[in-house]
mmCIF file of C-alpha atoms and ligand atoms in Angstrom:
data_model
loop_
_atom_site.group_PDB
_atom_site.id
_atom_site.type_symbol
_atom_site.label_atom_id
_atom_site.label_comp_id
_atom_site.label_asym_id
_atom_site.label_seq_id
_atom_site.Cartn_x
_atom_site.Cartn_y
_atom_site.Cartn_z
ATOM 1 C CA UNK A 1 13.216 1.620 -38.273
ATOM 2 C CA UNK A 2 13.159 2.602 -34.575
ATOM 3 C CA UNK A 3 12.414 0.196 -32.164
ATOM 4 C CA UNK A 4 8.936 0.963 -30.105
ATOM 5 C CA UNK A 5 9.664 2.152 -26.616
ATOM 6 C CA UNK A 6 10.226 -0.801 -24.061
ATOM 7 C CA UNK A 7 6.893 -1.635 -21.846
ATOM 8 C CA UNK A 8 7.167 -1.243 -18.004
ATOM 9 C CA UNK A 9 3.857 -2.524 -16.095
ATOM 10 C CA UNK A 10 3.628 -0.817 -13.047
ATOM 11 C CA UNK A 11 1.463 -2.149 -10.276
ATOM 12 C CA UNK A 12 0.266 0.767 -8.257
ATOM 13 C CA UNK A 13 -2.724 1.649 -5.889
ATOM 14 C CA UNK A 14 0.156 4.033 -4.054
ATOM 15 C CA UNK A 15 1.644 7.834 -4.104
ATOM 16 C CA UNK A 16 5.023 6.272 -5.165
ATOM 17 C CA UNK A 17 3.308 4.569 -7.638
ATOM 18 C CA UNK A 18 1.731 7.653 -9.285
ATOM 19 C CA UNK A 19 4.735 9.604 -8.993
ATOM 20 C CA UNK A 20 6.755 7.089 -10.501
ATOM 21 C CA UNK A 21 3.961 6.994 -13.694
ATOM 22 C CA UNK A 22 4.207 10.383 -13.685
ATOM 23 C CA UNK A 23 7.832 10.644 -14.256
ATOM 24 C CA UNK A 24 8.216 7.553 -16.579
ATOM 25 C CA UNK A 25 5.419 9.184 -18.641
ATOM 26 C CA UNK A 26 6.648 12.623 -18.741
ATOM 27 C CA UNK A 27 9.793 10.966 -20.365
ATOM 28 C CA UNK A 28 7.818 9.024 -22.668
ATOM 29 C CA UNK A 29 9.422 9.864 -26.496
ATOM 30 C CA UNK A 30 12.834 10.899 -25.386
ATOM 31 C CA UNK A 31 15.828 8.283 -26.056
ATOM 32 C CA UNK A 32 16.040 5.756 -23.774
ATOM 33 C CA UNK A 33 12.332 6.251 -22.117
ATOM 34 C CA UNK A 34 9.602 3.715 -21.246
ATOM 35 C CA UNK A 35 6.127 3.095 -22.234
ATOM 36 C CA UNK A 36 3.988 2.756 -19.135
ATOM 37 C CA UNK A 37 1.201 0.924 -18.086
ATOM 38 C CA UNK A 38 -0.412 1.341 -14.620
ATOM 39 C CA UNK A 39 -2.183 -1.483 -13.191
ATOM 40 C CA UNK A 40 -5.184 -0.880 -10.284
ATOM 41 C CA UNK A 41 -7.074 -3.456 -8.126
ATOM 42 C CA UNK A 42 -9.903 -1.416 -8.522
ATOM 43 C CA UNK A 43 -10.882 -1.738 -5.054
ATOM 44 C CA UNK A 44 -11.369 2.234 -4.558
ATOM 45 C CA UNK A 45 -14.886 3.451 -6.371
ATOM 46 C CA UNK A 46 -12.870 6.676 -7.234
ATOM 47 C CA UNK A 47 -9.038 6.202 -7.564
ATOM 48 C CA UNK A 48 -7.060 8.967 -8.172
ATOM 49 C CA UNK A 49 -5.596 8.070 -11.634
ATOM 50 C CA UNK A 50 -2.145 7.552 -12.831
ATOM 51 C CA UNK A 51 -0.502 9.634 -16.062
ATOM 52 C CA UNK A 52 -0.293 7.262 -19.053
ATOM 53 C CA UNK A 53 -2.054 4.159 -19.795
ATOM 54 C CA UNK A 54 -4.107 2.633 -16.857
ATOM 55 C CA UNK A 55 -5.830 -0.878 -16.390
ATOM 56 C CA UNK A 56 -8.003 -1.681 -13.577
ATOM 57 C CA UNK A 57 -8.861 -5.134 -12.192
ATOM 58 C CA UNK A 58 -7.121 -8.353 -11.195
ATOM 59 C CA UNK A 59 -5.178 -10.442 -13.630
ATOM 60 C CA UNK A 60 -6.354 -13.902 -12.406
ATOM 61 C CA UNK A 61 -3.347 -14.758 -10.223
ATOM 62 C CA UNK A 62 0.205 -15.235 -11.107
ATOM 63 C CA UNK A 63 -0.598 -17.383 -13.909
ATOM 64 C CA UNK A 64 -3.103 -14.568 -15.368
ATOM 65 C CA UNK A 65 -0.338 -12.138 -14.614
ATOM 66 C CA UNK A 66 2.137 -14.338 -16.323
ATOM 67 C CA UNK A 67 -0.194 -14.336 -19.520
ATOM 68 C CA UNK A 68 -0.988 -10.581 -19.436
ATOM 69 C CA UNK A 69 3.127 -9.891 -19.477
ATOM 70 C CA UNK A 70 3.371 -12.002 -22.438
ATOM 71 C CA UNK A 71 -0.014 -10.501 -24.579
ATOM 72 C CA UNK A 72 1.234 -6.875 -23.711
ATOM 73 C CA UNK A 73 4.862 -7.696 -24.631
ATOM 74 C CA UNK A 74 5.992 -6.451 -21.088
ATOM 75 C CA UNK A 75 10.003 -5.853 -20.811
ATOM 76 C CA UNK A 76 10.093 -4.861 -17.220
ATOM 77 C CA UNK A 77 7.514 -4.974 -13.695
ATOM 78 C CA UNK A 78 7.375 -2.605 -10.928
ATOM 79 C CA UNK A 79 5.687 -3.333 -7.827
ATOM 80 C CA UNK A 80 5.057 -0.133 -6.478
ATOM 81 C CA UNK A 81 1.690 -1.374 -4.849
ATOM 82 C CA UNK A 82 0.971 -0.722 -1.095
ATOM 83 C CA UNK A 83 3.703 -2.603 1.594
ATOM 84 C CA UNK A 84 0.418 -4.732 3.036
ATOM 85 C CA UNK A 85 -0.683 -5.810 -0.510
ATOM 86 C CA UNK A 86 0.977 -9.227 -0.004
ATOM 87 C CA UNK A 87 -1.011 -11.417 -2.506
ATOM 88 C CA UNK A 88 -0.237 -9.064 -5.337
ATOM 89 C CA UNK A 89 3.301 -8.819 -4.863
ATOM 90 C CA UNK A 90 3.636 -12.631 -4.224
ATOM 91 C CA UNK A 91 1.740 -13.418 -7.662
ATOM 92 C CA UNK A 92 3.922 -10.402 -9.317
ATOM 93 C CA UNK A 93 7.294 -12.621 -8.470
ATOM 94 C CA UNK A 94 6.350 -15.711 -9.705
ATOM 95 C CA UNK A 95 4.693 -14.554 -12.796
ATOM 96 C CA UNK A 96 7.886 -12.387 -13.258
ATOM 97 C CA UNK A 97 10.182 -15.415 -12.650
ATOM 98 C CA UNK A 98 8.117 -17.739 -15.249
ATOM 99 C CA UNK A 99 7.828 -15.183 -17.788
ATOM 100 C CA UNK A 100 11.763 -14.008 -17.193
ATOM 101 C CA UNK A 101 10.695 -10.521 -16.983
ATOM 102 C CA UNK A 102 12.764 -8.235 -14.597
ATOM 103 C CA UNK A 103 11.044 -7.081 -11.650
ATOM 104 C CA UNK A 104 11.728 -4.394 -9.314
ATOM 105 C CA UNK A 105 9.994 -3.814 -6.015
ATOM 106 C CA UNK A 106 9.367 -0.217 -4.875
ATOM 107 C CA UNK A 107 8.674 0.217 -1.305
ATOM 108 C CA UNK A 108 8.515 3.414 0.838
ATOM 109 C CA UNK A 109 10.623 2.715 4.465
ATOM 110 C CA UNK A 110 8.452 1.981 7.381
ATOM 111 C CA UNK A 111 7.768 4.577 9.840
ATOM 112 C CA UNK A 112 10.453 4.847 12.842
ATOM 113 C CA UNK A 113 9.221 5.421 16.629
ATOM 114 C CA UNK A 114 10.826 8.488 18.259
ATOM 115 C CA UNK A 115 11.174 9.515 21.770
ATOM 116 C CA UNK A 116 7.899 10.080 23.622
ATOM 117 C CA UNK A 117 6.185 7.373 21.172
ATOM 118 C CA UNK A 118 4.414 4.770 23.073
ATOM 119 C CA UNK A 119 4.164 2.060 20.420
ATOM 120 C CA UNK A 120 3.351 -1.469 20.560
ATOM 121 C CA UNK A 121 4.394 -3.555 17.710
ATOM 122 C CA UNK A 122 2.514 -6.671 16.397
ATOM 123 C CA UNK A 123 2.803 -9.384 13.557
ATOM 124 C CA UNK A 124 -1.033 -8.718 12.486
ATOM 125 C CA UNK A 125 -4.564 -7.118 12.740
ATOM 126 C CA UNK A 126 -5.499 -10.409 14.969
ATOM 127 C CA UNK A 127 -2.787 -9.848 17.787
ATOM 128 C CA UNK A 128 -3.793 -6.395 17.030
ATOM 129 C CA UNK A 129 -7.061 -7.199 18.280
ATOM 130 C CA UNK A 130 -6.049 -9.206 21.064
ATOM 131 C CA UNK A 131 -3.891 -6.303 22.456
ATOM 132 C CA UNK A 132 -6.718 -3.698 22.350
ATOM 133 C CA UNK A 133 -8.782 -4.820 25.682
ATOM 134 C CA UNK A 134 -5.706 -3.973 27.575
ATOM 135 C CA UNK A 135 -4.768 -0.768 26.232
ATOM 136 C CA UNK A 136 -8.165 1.105 25.978
ATOM 137 C CA UNK A 137 -11.650 1.114 25.041
ATOM 138 C CA UNK A 138 -12.048 3.994 22.469
ATOM 139 C CA UNK A 139 -10.033 2.676 19.412
ATOM 140 C CA UNK A 140 -9.184 5.058 16.360
ATOM 141 C CA UNK A 141 -8.727 2.494 13.667
ATOM 142 C CA UNK A 142 -7.122 3.189 10.685
ATOM 143 C CA UNK A 143 -5.927 -0.095 8.525
ATOM 144 C CA UNK A 144 -8.603 0.172 6.453
ATOM 145 C CA UNK A 145 -12.408 -1.273 5.779
ATOM 146 C CA UNK A 146 -10.666 -4.685 5.003
ATOM 147 C CA UNK A 147 -9.911 -6.633 8.084
ATOM 148 C CA UNK A 148 -12.815 -4.880 10.379
ATOM 149 C CA UNK A 149 -14.685 -8.654 10.988
ATOM 150 C CA UNK A 150 -11.172 -8.955 12.902
ATOM 151 C CA UNK A 151 -12.475 -6.471 15.724
ATOM 152 C CA UNK A 152 -16.027 -7.902 15.022
ATOM 153 C CA UNK A 153 -16.019 -9.838 18.418
ATOM 154 C CA UNK A 154 -15.091 -6.431 20.635
ATOM 155 C CA UNK A 155 -18.302 -5.801 22.094
ATOM 156 C CA UNK A 156 -16.878 -3.713 24.822
ATOM 157 C CA UNK A 157 -15.167 -1.472 22.455
ATOM 158 C CA UNK A 158 -16.150 1.858 20.595
ATOM 159 C CA UNK A 159 -14.228 2.331 17.097
ATOM 160 C CA UNK A 160 -13.447 5.264 15.151
ATOM 161 C CA UNK A 161 -13.131 3.821 11.644
ATOM 162 C CA UNK A 162 -11.468 5.976 8.803
ATOM 163 C CA UNK A 163 -11.615 4.738 5.447
ATOM 164 C CA UNK A 164 -11.936 5.801 1.418
ATOM 165 C CA UNK A 165 -14.964 3.871 1.141
ATOM 166 C CA UNK A 166 -17.819 2.499 3.310
ATOM 167 C CA UNK A 167 -16.640 -0.486 5.290
ATOM 168 C CA UNK A 168 -19.219 -3.608 4.911
ATOM 169 C CA UNK A 169 -20.119 -6.477 7.865
ATOM 170 C CA UNK A 170 -18.816 -7.959 9.175
ATOM 171 C CA UNK A 171 -17.540 -5.178 11.441
ATOM 172 C CA UNK A 172 -17.374 -4.068 15.309
ATOM 173 C CA UNK A 173 -20.983 -3.495 16.551
ATOM 174 C CA UNK A 174 -20.027 0.090 18.300
ATOM 175 C CA UNK A 175 -18.570 2.041 15.377
ATOM 176 C CA UNK A 176 -18.570 5.450 13.804
ATOM 177 C CA UNK A 177 -17.025 5.726 10.428
ATOM 178 C CA UNK A 178 -14.786 8.892 8.847
ATOM 179 C CA UNK A 179 -14.866 8.616 5.139
ATOM 180 C CA UNK A 180 -11.765 10.487 4.235
ATOM 181 C CA UNK A 181 -8.622 10.173 1.971
ATOM 182 C CA UNK A 182 -5.399 11.985 3.073
ATOM 183 C CA UNK A 183 -3.097 13.333 3.130
ATOM 184 C CA UNK A 184 -3.645 14.268 6.723
ATOM 185 C CA UNK A 185 -2.537 17.105 8.851
ATOM 186 C CA UNK A 186 -1.126 17.022 12.939
ATOM 187 C CA UNK A 187 -3.375 19.739 14.081
ATOM 188 C CA UNK A 188 -6.654 17.711 12.144
ATOM 189 C CA UNK A 189 -5.409 14.328 13.854
ATOM 190 C CA UNK A 190 -4.999 16.054 17.296
ATOM 191 C CA UNK A 191 -8.337 17.584 17.046
ATOM 192 C CA UNK A 192 -9.849 14.232 16.185
ATOM 193 C CA UNK A 193 -8.116 12.687 19.163
ATOM 194 C CA UNK A 194 -9.581 14.728 21.119
ATOM 195 C CA UNK A 195 -13.114 15.297 20.471
ATOM 196 C CA UNK A 196 -13.547 11.319 20.291
ATOM 197 C CA UNK A 197 -11.613 10.914 23.486
ATOM 198 C CA UNK A 198 -9.201 8.284 21.613
ATOM 199 C CA UNK A 199 -7.417 6.225 24.266
ATOM 200 C CA UNK A 200 -5.500 4.138 21.733
ATOM 201 C CA UNK A 201 -4.864 4.273 17.981
ATOM 202 C CA UNK A 202 -4.041 1.075 15.805
ATOM 203 C CA UNK A 203 -2.376 1.342 12.516
ATOM 204 C CA UNK A 204 -0.582 -0.492 9.995
ATOM 205 C CA UNK A 205 3.251 0.180 9.322
ATOM 206 C CA UNK A 206 2.611 1.811 5.729
ATOM 207 C CA UNK A 207 5.306 4.303 6.240
ATOM 208 C CA UNK A 208 2.948 6.648 3.982
ATOM 209 C CA UNK A 209 4.033 10.471 4.086
ATOM 210 C CA UNK A 210 0.603 11.228 3.628
ATOM 211 C CA UNK A 211 -0.777 9.375 6.750
ATOM 212 C CA UNK A 212 1.745 10.108 9.248
ATOM 213 C CA UNK A 213 0.201 13.259 11.252
ATOM 214 C CA UNK A 214 -1.309 10.434 13.274
ATOM 215 C CA UNK A 215 1.486 9.694 14.954
ATOM 216 C CA UNK A 216 2.684 12.912 15.896
ATOM 217 C CA UNK A 217 -0.712 13.654 17.148
ATOM 218 C CA UNK A 218 -0.507 10.535 19.361
ATOM 219 C CA UNK A 219 2.874 10.686 20.427
ATOM 220 C CA UNK A 220 1.803 14.519 21.399
ATOM 221 C CA UNK A 221 -1.460 13.326 23.240
ATOM 222 C CA UNK A 222 0.012 10.549 25.227
ATOM 223 C CA UNK A 223 -2.162 7.531 23.111
ATOM 224 C CA UNK A 224 -0.725 4.574 22.697
ATOM 225 C CA UNK A 225 -0.233 2.998 19.243
ATOM 226 C CA UNK A 226 -0.748 -0.478 18.150
ATOM 227 C CA UNK A 227 1.418 -0.708 15.053
ATOM 228 C CA UNK A 228 1.001 -3.541 12.748
ATOM 229 C CA UNK A 229 4.428 -4.840 11.060
ATOM 230 C CA UNK A 230 4.862 -5.345 7.585
ATOM 231 C CA UNK A 231 4.860 -8.721 5.875
ATOM 232 C CA UNK A 232 8.353 -9.247 3.899
ATOM 233 C CA UNK A 233 8.878 -8.892 0.222
ATOM 234 C CA UNK A 234 9.032 -11.627 -1.680
ATOM 235 C CA UNK A 235 12.683 -13.444 -1.494
ATOM 236 C CA UNK A 236 15.278 -12.916 -3.799
ATOM 237 C CA UNK A 237 13.480 -9.973 -5.717
ATOM 238 C CA UNK A 238 15.505 -6.415 -6.135
ATOM 239 C CA UNK A 239 14.123 -3.449 -3.850
ATOM 240 C CA UNK A 240 14.302 0.388 -3.870
ATOM 241 C CA UNK A 241 12.795 2.763 -1.544
ATOM 242 C CA UNK A 242 11.933 5.793 -4.006
ATOM 243 C CA UNK A 243 11.037 7.125 -7.047
ATOM 244 C CA UNK A 244 14.407 7.842 -7.940
ATOM 245 C CA UNK A 245 15.822 4.319 -7.404
ATOM 246 C CA UNK A 246 12.952 2.874 -9.310
ATOM 247 C CA UNK A 247 13.970 5.486 -12.340
ATOM 248 C CA UNK A 248 17.375 4.611 -12.462
ATOM 249 C CA UNK A 249 16.850 0.828 -12.303
ATOM 250 C CA UNK A 250 14.784 1.481 -15.447
ATOM 251 C CA UNK A 251 17.300 3.443 -17.100
ATOM 252 C CA UNK A 252 19.777 0.197 -16.635
ATOM 253 C CA UNK A 253 17.015 -1.934 -17.843
ATOM 254 C CA UNK A 254 16.257 0.206 -21.024
ATOM 255 C CA UNK A 255 19.874 -0.303 -22.307
ATOM 256 C CA UNK A 256 19.554 -4.176 -21.701
ATOM 257 C CA UNK A 257 16.216 -3.974 -23.806
ATOM 258 C CA UNK A 258 17.943 -1.996 -26.612
ATOM 259 C CA UNK A 259 20.448 -4.880 -26.901
ATOM 260 C CA UNK A 260 18.189 -7.998 -27.394
ATOM 261 C CA UNK A 261 15.784 -7.969 -24.829
ATOM 262 C CA UNK A 262 15.685 -7.663 -20.624
ATOM 263 C CA UNK A 263 17.479 -10.454 -18.518
ATOM 264 C CA UNK A 264 15.399 -11.436 -15.724
ATOM 265 C CA UNK A 265 17.079 -11.009 -12.502
ATOM 266 C CA UNK A 266 13.975 -11.517 -10.391
ATOM 267 C CA UNK A 267 15.349 -14.740 -8.028
ATOM 268 C CA UNK A 268 11.842 -15.216 -6.969
ATOM 269 C CA UNK A 269 10.087 -18.129 -6.347
ATOM 270 C CA UNK A 270 8.654 -20.400 -9.609
ATOM 271 C CA UNK A 271 5.187 -19.843 -11.277
ATOM 272 C CA UNK A 272 1.654 -21.233 -10.063
ATOM 273 C CA UNK A 273 0.888 -22.721 -13.294
HETATM 274 P P1 LIG B 301 -3.719 -8.009 -2.347
HETATM 275 O O1 LIG B 301 -4.405 -8.525 -0.751
HETATM 276 O O2 LIG B 301 -2.201 -8.536 -2.530
HETATM 277 O O3 LIG B 301 -4.329 -8.349 -3.842
HETATM 278 C C1 LIG B 301 -5.375 -9.339 -4.026
HETATM 279 C C2 LIG B 301 -5.680 -9.301 -5.331
HETATM 280 O O4 LIG B 301 -5.867 -8.223 -5.817
HETATM 281 C C3 LIG B 301 -4.486 -10.104 -6.147
HETATM 282 O O5 LIG B 301 -4.564 -11.460 -5.951
HETATM 283 C C4 LIG B 301 -4.932 -9.333 -7.320
HETATM 284 O O6 LIG B 301 -6.118 -9.828 -8.256
HETATM 285 C C5 LIG B 301 -5.803 -7.937 -7.188
HETATM 286 N N1 LIG B 301 -4.432 -7.014 -6.966
HETATM 287 C C6 LIG B 301 -4.247 -6.375 -5.892
HETATM 288 N N2 LIG B 301 -3.285 -5.237 -6.485
HETATM 289 C C7 LIG B 301 -3.416 -5.204 -7.956
HETATM 290 C C8 LIG B 301 -3.094 -4.246 -8.809
HETATM 291 N N3 LIG B 301 -2.251 -3.221 -8.320
HETATM 292 N N4 LIG B 301 -3.591 -4.478 -10.019
HETATM 293 C C9 LIG B 301 -4.396 -5.192 -10.600
HETATM 294 N N5 LIG B 301 -4.984 -6.209 -9.300
HETATM 295 C C10 LIG B 301 -4.225 -6.146 -8.354
HETATM 296 O O7 LIG B 301 -3.872 -6.652 -2.437
HETATM 297 P P2 LIG B 301 -4.837 -5.410 -1.121
HETATM 298 O O8 LIG B 301 -4.276 -5.344 -0.125
HETATM 299 O O9 LIG B 301 -6.109 -5.984 -1.592
HETATM 300 O O10 LIG B 301 -4.321 -4.165 -2.262
HETATM 301 C C11 LIG B 301 -5.409 -3.604 -3.576
HETATM 302 C C12 LIG B 301 -4.633 -2.736 -4.315
HETATM 303 O O11 LIG B 301 -5.208 -1.328 -3.278
HETATM 304 C C13 LIG B 301 -3.186 -2.569 -4.305
HETATM 305 O O12 LIG B 301 -2.524 -2.188 -5.679
HETATM 306 C C14 LIG B 301 -2.280 -1.652 -3.106
HETATM 307 O O13 LIG B 301 -1.520 -0.932 -3.669
HETATM 308 C C15 LIG B 301 -3.303 -1.021 -2.778
HETATM 309 N N6 LIG B 301 -3.640 -0.454 -1.254
HETATM 310 C C16 LIG B 301 -3.647 -1.521 -0.383
HETATM 311 C C17 LIG B 301 -3.850 -0.984 1.103
HETATM 312 C C18 LIG B 301 -3.350 -1.855 1.999
HETATM 313 O O14 LIG B 301 -3.622 -1.828 3.246
HETATM 314 N N7 LIG B 301 -3.600 -3.518 1.761
HETATM 315 C C19 LIG B 301 -3.819 0.331 1.243
HETATM 316 C C20 LIG B 301 -3.990 1.030 0.407
HETATM 317 C C21 LIG B 301 -3.643 0.773 -1.200
HETATM 318 P P3 LIG B 301 -5.348 -10.950 -9.208
HETATM 319 O O15 LIG B 301 -5.044 -12.221 -8.278
HETATM 320 O O16 LIG B 301 -7.532 -11.680 -9.449
HETATM 321 O O17 LIG B 301 -4.678 -10.671 -10.171
#
């Protein structure tokens, strides 16, 4: 009797996670193939669903995730969450280490400035808020609806806030909300900057293709950009930059799973219990 396909849990919520789920799911049934379950946090009202099995909602911290890995006989975990989803990445590292399940981080590269860019790198949203009064009074804020409280004290500043779902208070008192989801075009972003007379843009360094057009538009319009740097990936966890790298890692793991179970190579922190 043939063994069931090994099971990979894919922590998602990104374009790359959806692309990886589609590729793994398409190969299901072939030799060395994996069964894939994607996990979404459930933050977005109408998420774009990945191919294959999908579960939605938190696990209950690192210990809850470790339990889920055991109960669902998970052979490998790929953390393909957003570069700023720091808590789930830390939880994945602890849960995988505690469960002796191999873990890979799939993190797309960050954006790189080019000549003409006027970037102001900062380490946090709070630092971005502190810099804004010196840079402009009409701000295009593209850091998402969470974290708006950080800008709530800037009463002299007008914000154009773009998010997928409506923001909730606390938020800046002077604000216009654009409910939109990428991909965005350079022409569209340039038109937005001009129409709203934006004099400074704030973004996280997500590195996403779908939202990079605003950086080109800002450069062309001479608009300064406050770029929030990424938090680090948990120490010791292997990392790849694209879907092809993740597929190659899985191919190696399929062999390990076939020959008596995978080996842990998380090297990450220990479980929080
Ligand atoms: P976070 O702060 O790192 O995580 C907070 C909690 O949300 C986690 O402790 C976990 O709850 C739950 N969670 C997060 N991602 C999950 C997933 N993929 N599956 C199941 N539970 C998850 O996360 P976040 O920054 O709020 O991001 C939430 C989701 O949105 C992520 O999947 C991320 O990929 C996506 N996203 C985030 C951003 C961003 O700017 N942060 C942008 C675009 C998309 P428990 O502790 O209960 O397990």
